[in-house]
């Protein structure tokens, strides 16, 4: 698996502390039973960063083989400042 940063967001915690969020697309190879790569599976990842280091990360892999579909989801996650804590629930609702 590899990931590609999509966008970043600076938000404020409930206590008024600055938080930095990184939104990324995960990319996994799509493999045949014989191990031959036939394409890619895309997913999403959100991380809290503090002093440039990830402090909390959540990812949902293998959402779709269609890059644009996952990019649209990432845009919605970023616009609504979804955090790692709620990512899985939001993705489940989106896919339902």
mmCIF file of C-alpha atoms in Angstrom:
data_model
loop_
_atom_site.group_PDB
_atom_site.id
_atom_site.type_symbol
_atom_site.label_atom_id
_atom_site.label_comp_id
_atom_site.label_asym_id
_atom_site.label_seq_id
_atom_site.Cartn_x
_atom_site.Cartn_y
_atom_site.Cartn_z
ATOM 1 C CA UNK A 1 0.000 0.000 0.000
ATOM 2 C CA UNK A 2 1.101 3.509 -0.712
ATOM 3 C CA UNK A 3 -0.609 6.804 -0.030
ATOM 4 C CA UNK A 4 -0.754 10.161 -1.762
ATOM 5 C CA UNK A 5 -1.589 13.361 0.104
ATOM 6 C CA UNK A 6 -4.754 14.950 -1.256
ATOM 7 C CA UNK A 7 -5.198 18.060 0.922
ATOM 8 C CA UNK A 8 -4.410 19.357 4.394
ATOM 9 C CA UNK A 9 -6.566 21.252 6.865
ATOM 10 C CA UNK A 10 -5.861 23.366 9.927
ATOM 11 C CA UNK A 11 -8.644 23.254 12.490
ATOM 12 C CA UNK A 12 -9.107 24.133 16.135
ATOM 13 C CA UNK A 13 -9.849 21.626 18.883
ATOM 14 C CA UNK A 14 -12.674 22.123 21.361
ATOM 15 C CA UNK A 15 -10.053 23.509 23.759
ATOM 16 C CA UNK A 16 -8.874 26.040 21.173
ATOM 17 C CA UNK A 17 -5.674 24.189 20.265
ATOM 18 C CA UNK A 18 -4.574 24.115 16.624
ATOM 19 C CA UNK A 19 -4.856 20.739 14.874
ATOM 20 C CA UNK A 20 -3.423 19.733 11.517
ATOM 21 C CA UNK A 21 -5.214 17.115 9.410
ATOM 22 C CA UNK A 22 -3.823 15.316 6.362
ATOM 23 C CA UNK A 23 -6.226 13.725 3.865
ATOM 24 C CA UNK A 24 -4.730 11.101 1.574
ATOM 25 C CA UNK A 25 -5.681 8.505 -1.009
ATOM 26 C CA UNK A 26 -4.440 4.965 -0.420
ATOM 27 C CA UNK A 27 -3.435 2.877 -3.400
ATOM 28 C CA UNK A 28 -3.251 -0.911 -3.339
ATOM 29 C CA UNK A 29 -2.436 -3.173 -6.283
ATOM 30 C CA UNK A 30 -5.328 -5.250 -7.604
ATOM 31 C CA UNK A 31 -3.936 -8.749 -8.026
ATOM 32 C CA UNK A 32 -5.062 -11.878 -9.840
ATOM 33 C CA UNK A 33 -4.749 -15.235 -8.030
ATOM 34 C CA UNK A 34 -1.438 -15.823 -9.839
ATOM 35 C CA UNK A 35 -0.063 -12.554 -8.405
ATOM 36 C CA UNK A 36 -0.248 -10.576 -11.640
ATOM 37 C CA UNK A 37 -1.215 -6.930 -11.119
ATOM 38 C CA UNK A 38 -4.321 -5.921 -13.068
ATOM 39 C CA UNK A 39 -5.046 -2.454 -11.720
ATOM 40 C CA UNK A 40 -5.372 -0.468 -8.517
ATOM 41 C CA UNK A 41 -7.783 -0.243 -5.594
ATOM 42 C CA UNK A 42 -8.208 3.166 -3.950
ATOM 43 C CA UNK A 43 -9.102 4.107 -0.398
ATOM 44 C CA UNK A 44 -8.889 7.048 2.006
ATOM 45 C CA UNK A 45 -6.755 7.975 4.987
ATOM 46 C CA UNK A 46 -6.978 10.806 7.509
ATOM 47 C CA UNK A 47 -4.200 11.642 9.956
ATOM 48 C CA UNK A 48 -3.757 14.080 12.810
ATOM 49 C CA UNK A 49 -0.263 15.567 12.666
ATOM 50 C CA UNK A 50 1.595 17.220 15.503
ATOM 51 C CA UNK A 51 5.026 18.730 14.886
ATOM 52 C CA UNK A 52 5.049 16.976 11.493
ATOM 53 C CA UNK A 53 4.472 13.506 13.010
ATOM 54 C CA UNK A 54 1.307 11.422 12.731
ATOM 55 C CA UNK A 55 -0.342 11.077 16.123
ATOM 56 C CA UNK A 56 -3.540 9.348 15.001
ATOM 57 C CA UNK A 57 -4.449 7.786 11.662
ATOM 58 C CA UNK A 58 -7.453 5.964 10.300
ATOM 59 C CA UNK A 59 -7.678 4.459 6.837
ATOM 60 C CA UNK A 60 -10.322 2.647 4.851
ATOM 61 C CA UNK A 61 -8.696 0.747 2.010
ATOM 62 C CA UNK A 62 -10.071 -0.821 -1.158
ATOM 63 C CA UNK A 63 -13.161 1.363 -1.534
ATOM 64 C CA UNK A 64 -13.176 1.421 -5.331
ATOM 65 C CA UNK A 65 -11.114 0.778 -8.438
ATOM 66 C CA UNK A 66 -12.372 4.115 -9.793
ATOM 67 C CA UNK A 67 -9.942 6.900 -8.843
ATOM 68 C CA UNK A 68 -12.477 9.693 -9.428
ATOM 69 C CA UNK A 69 -15.029 8.134 -7.063
ATOM 70 C CA UNK A 70 -12.539 8.076 -4.197
ATOM 71 C CA UNK A 71 -11.281 11.562 -5.055
ATOM 72 C CA UNK A 72 -14.873 12.837 -4.774
ATOM 73 C CA UNK A 73 -15.158 11.174 -1.359
ATOM 74 C CA UNK A 74 -11.873 12.755 -0.244
ATOM 75 C CA UNK A 75 -13.159 16.189 -1.265
ATOM 76 C CA UNK A 76 -16.290 15.667 0.853
ATOM 77 C CA UNK A 77 -14.212 14.484 3.817
ATOM 78 C CA UNK A 78 -11.920 17.514 3.538
ATOM 79 C CA UNK A 79 -14.769 20.041 3.106
ATOM 80 C CA UNK A 80 -16.506 18.695 6.200
ATOM 81 C CA UNK A 81 -13.246 18.364 8.201
ATOM 82 C CA UNK A 82 -13.911 14.726 9.026
ATOM 83 C CA UNK A 83 -11.395 13.451 11.591
ATOM 84 C CA UNK A 84 -9.818 10.005 11.997
ATOM 85 C CA UNK A 85 -12.266 9.234 14.811
ATOM 86 C CA UNK A 86 -15.341 9.309 12.561
ATOM 87 C CA UNK A 87 -13.834 8.270 9.211
ATOM 88 C CA UNK A 88 -15.088 4.655 9.186
ATOM 89 C CA UNK A 89 -18.670 5.650 10.019
ATOM 90 C CA UNK A 90 -18.710 8.414 7.400
ATOM 91 C CA UNK A 91 -17.365 6.075 4.691
ATOM 92 C CA UNK A 92 -19.947 3.409 5.588
ATOM 93 C CA UNK A 93 -22.746 5.980 5.274
ATOM 94 C CA UNK A 94 -21.323 7.261 1.975
ATOM 95 C CA UNK A 95 -21.174 3.790 0.466
ATOM 96 C CA UNK A 96 -24.646 2.750 1.699
#
